[in-house]
Amino acid sequence: MTIQDDIRQRDLSGKTVREMDEQEKLEIKRRFDEFVELVKTRKVQVDAPTPPRQVAKWNPLAQGGRRS
């Protein structure tokens, strides 16, 4: 097993960028670039959110109610 194969399997989620060496930083960048390409190729279309329904203030007199 080469060092490159080893770093591809390494869990880097617990390290901050400041704690990483150059090789680990390059691996994080490679993983991110791979992720971006996957997202681009899927061409996922996100639907626009539906606008909230407009709520009218309830007025009993407008509904034919009686005033007491």
Coordinates of N, CA and C in Angstrom, one line a residue:
M1 N 0.9 -1.2 0.0 CA 0.0 0.0 0.0 C 0.9 1.2 0.0
T2 N 0.6 2.1 -0.9 CA 1.4 3.4 -1.0 C 0.8 4.4 0.0
I3 N 1.6 5.5 0.2 CA 1.2 6.5 1.1 C -0.1 7.2 0.5
Q4 N -0.1 7.4 -0.9 CA -1.2 8.0 -1.5 C -2.5 7.2 -1.2
D5 N -2.5 5.9 -1.3 CA -3.6 5.1 -1.1 C -4.0 5.2 0.4
D6 N -3.1 5.3 1.3 CA -3.3 5.4 2.7 C -4.1 6.7 3.0
I7 N -3.6 7.8 2.4 CA -4.3 9.1 2.7 C -5.7 9.2 2.2
R8 N -5.9 8.5 1.1 CA -7.3 8.5 0.5 C -8.3 7.8 1.5
Q9 N -7.8 7.0 2.3 CA -8.7 6.3 3.2 C -8.7 6.9 4.6
R10 N -7.9 7.8 4.9 CA -7.7 8.4 6.2 C -8.9 9.3 6.5
D11 N -9.3 9.3 7.8 CA -10.4 10.2 8.3 C -9.8 11.5 8.7
L12 N -10.1 12.5 7.9 CA -9.5 13.9 8.2 C -10.5 14.8 8.9
S13 N -11.7 14.3 9.2 CA -12.8 15.1 9.7 C -12.5 15.7 11.1
G14 N -11.7 15.1 11.8 CA -11.4 15.6 13.2 C -10.3 16.6 13.3
K15 N -9.7 16.9 12.1 CA -8.5 17.8 12.1 C -9.0 19.2 11.6
T16 N -8.4 20.2 12.1 CA -8.6 21.6 11.5 C -7.5 21.7 10.4
V17 N -7.7 22.7 9.6 CA -6.7 22.9 8.5 C -5.4 23.3 9.1
R18 N -5.3 24.0 10.2 CA -4.1 24.3 10.8 C -3.3 23.1 11.3
E19 N -4.0 22.1 11.6 CA -3.3 20.9 12.1 C -2.8 19.9 11.0
M20 N -3.3 20.2 9.8 CA -3.0 19.3 8.6 C -1.7 19.6 8.0
D21 N -1.0 18.6 7.5 CA 0.2 18.8 6.8 C -0.2 19.1 5.3
E22 N 0.8 19.4 4.4 CA 0.5 19.7 3.0 C -0.2 18.6 2.3
Q23 N 0.2 17.4 2.6 CA -0.4 16.2 1.9 C -1.9 16.1 2.2
E24 N -2.2 16.3 3.5 CA -3.6 16.2 3.9 C -4.4 17.3 3.4
K25 N -3.8 18.5 3.3 CA -4.6 19.6 2.7 C -4.9 19.4 1.2
L26 N -3.9 18.8 0.5 CA -4.1 18.4 -0.9 C -5.2 17.4 -1.0
E27 N -5.3 16.5 -0.1 CA -6.3 15.4 -0.1 C -7.7 16.0 0.1
I28 N -7.8 16.9 1.0 CA -9.1 17.6 1.3 C -9.5 18.4 0.1
K29 N -8.6 19.0 -0.6 CA -9.0 19.8 -1.8 C -9.4 18.8 -2.9
R30 N -8.7 17.7 -3.0 CA -9.1 16.7 -4.0 C -10.5 16.1 -3.8
R31 N -10.8 15.9 -2.5 CA -12.1 15.4 -2.2 C -13.2 16.4 -2.4
F32 N -12.9 17.6 -2.1 CA -13.9 18.7 -2.4 C -14.1 18.9 -3.9
D33 N -13.1 18.9 -4.7 CA -13.2 19.0 -6.1 C -14.0 17.8 -6.7
E34 N -13.8 16.6 -6.2 CA -14.5 15.4 -6.6 C -16.0 15.6 -6.3
F35 N -16.3 16.1 -5.1 CA -17.7 16.4 -4.7 C -18.4 17.4 -5.6
V36 N -17.6 18.5 -6.0 CA -18.2 19.5 -6.8 C -18.5 18.9 -8.2
E37 N -17.7 18.1 -8.7 CA -17.9 17.5 -10.0 C -19.1 16.6 -10.0
L38 N -19.3 15.8 -8.9 CA -20.5 15.0 -8.8 C -21.7 15.8 -8.8
V39 N -21.7 16.9 -8.1 CA -22.9 17.7 -8.0 C -23.2 18.3 -9.4
K40 N -22.2 18.8 -10.1 CA -22.4 19.3 -11.4 C -23.0 18.3 -12.4
T41 N -22.5 17.1 -12.4 CA -22.9 16.1 -13.3 C -24.3 15.6 -13.1
R42 N -24.8 15.7 -11.9 CA -26.2 15.2 -11.6 C -27.2 16.2 -12.1
K43 N -26.9 17.5 -12.2 CA -27.8 18.5 -12.7 C -29.1 18.5 -12.0
V44 N -29.0 18.6 -10.7 CA -30.2 18.5 -9.8 C -30.9 19.9 -9.9
Q45 N -32.2 19.9 -10.2 CA -32.9 21.1 -10.2 C -33.7 21.2 -9.0
V46 N -33.5 22.3 -8.3 CA -34.2 22.6 -7.0 C -35.5 23.4 -7.4
D47 N -36.6 23.0 -6.9 CA -37.9 23.7 -7.1 C -37.9 24.9 -6.3
A48 N -38.5 26.0 -6.8 CA -38.6 27.2 -6.0 C -39.6 27.0 -4.9
P49 N -39.4 27.5 -3.8 CA -40.4 27.3 -2.7 C -41.7 28.0 -3.0
T50 N -42.8 27.4 -2.6 CA -44.1 28.0 -2.9 C -44.3 29.1 -1.9
P51 N -44.8 30.2 -2.4 CA -45.0 31.4 -1.6 C -46.1 31.0 -0.5
P52 N -46.0 31.6 0.7 CA -47.0 31.3 1.7 C -48.4 31.9 1.3
R53 N -49.4 31.1 1.7 CA -50.8 31.6 1.4 C -51.0 32.9 2.1
Q54 N -51.8 33.8 1.5 CA -52.1 35.0 2.1 C -53.3 34.8 3.0
V55 N -53.2 35.3 4.2 CA -54.3 35.1 5.2 C -55.0 36.4 5.4
A56 N -56.3 36.4 5.2 CA -57.1 37.6 5.4 C -57.6 37.7 6.9
K57 N -57.6 38.8 7.4 CA -58.1 39.0 8.7 C -59.6 38.7 8.8
W58 N -60.0 37.9 9.8 CA -61.4 37.5 9.9 C -62.3 38.7 10.4
N59 N -63.3 39.0 9.6 CA -64.2 40.1 10.0 C -65.7 39.5 10.0
P60 N -66.2 39.2 11.1 CA -67.6 38.6 11.2 C -68.6 39.5 10.5
L61 N -68.5 40.8 10.5 CA -69.5 41.6 9.9 C -69.5 41.4 8.4
A62 N -68.3 41.2 7.8 CA -68.2 41.0 6.4 C -68.8 39.7 6.0
Q63 N -69.0 38.8 6.9 CA -69.5 37.4 6.6 C -71.0 37.4 6.9
G64 N -71.6 38.5 7.2 CA -73.1 38.5 7.4 C -73.4 38.4 8.8
G65 N -72.5 38.5 9.7 CA -72.8 38.4 11.1 C -73.6 39.6 11.6
R66 N -74.2 39.4 12.8 CA -75.0 40.6 13.4 C -74.1 41.2 14.4
R67 N -74.4 42.5 14.5 CA -73.7 43.3 15.6 C -74.7 43.3 16.8
S68 N -74.2 43.0 18.0 CA -75.1 43.0 19.1 C -75.1 44.2 19.9

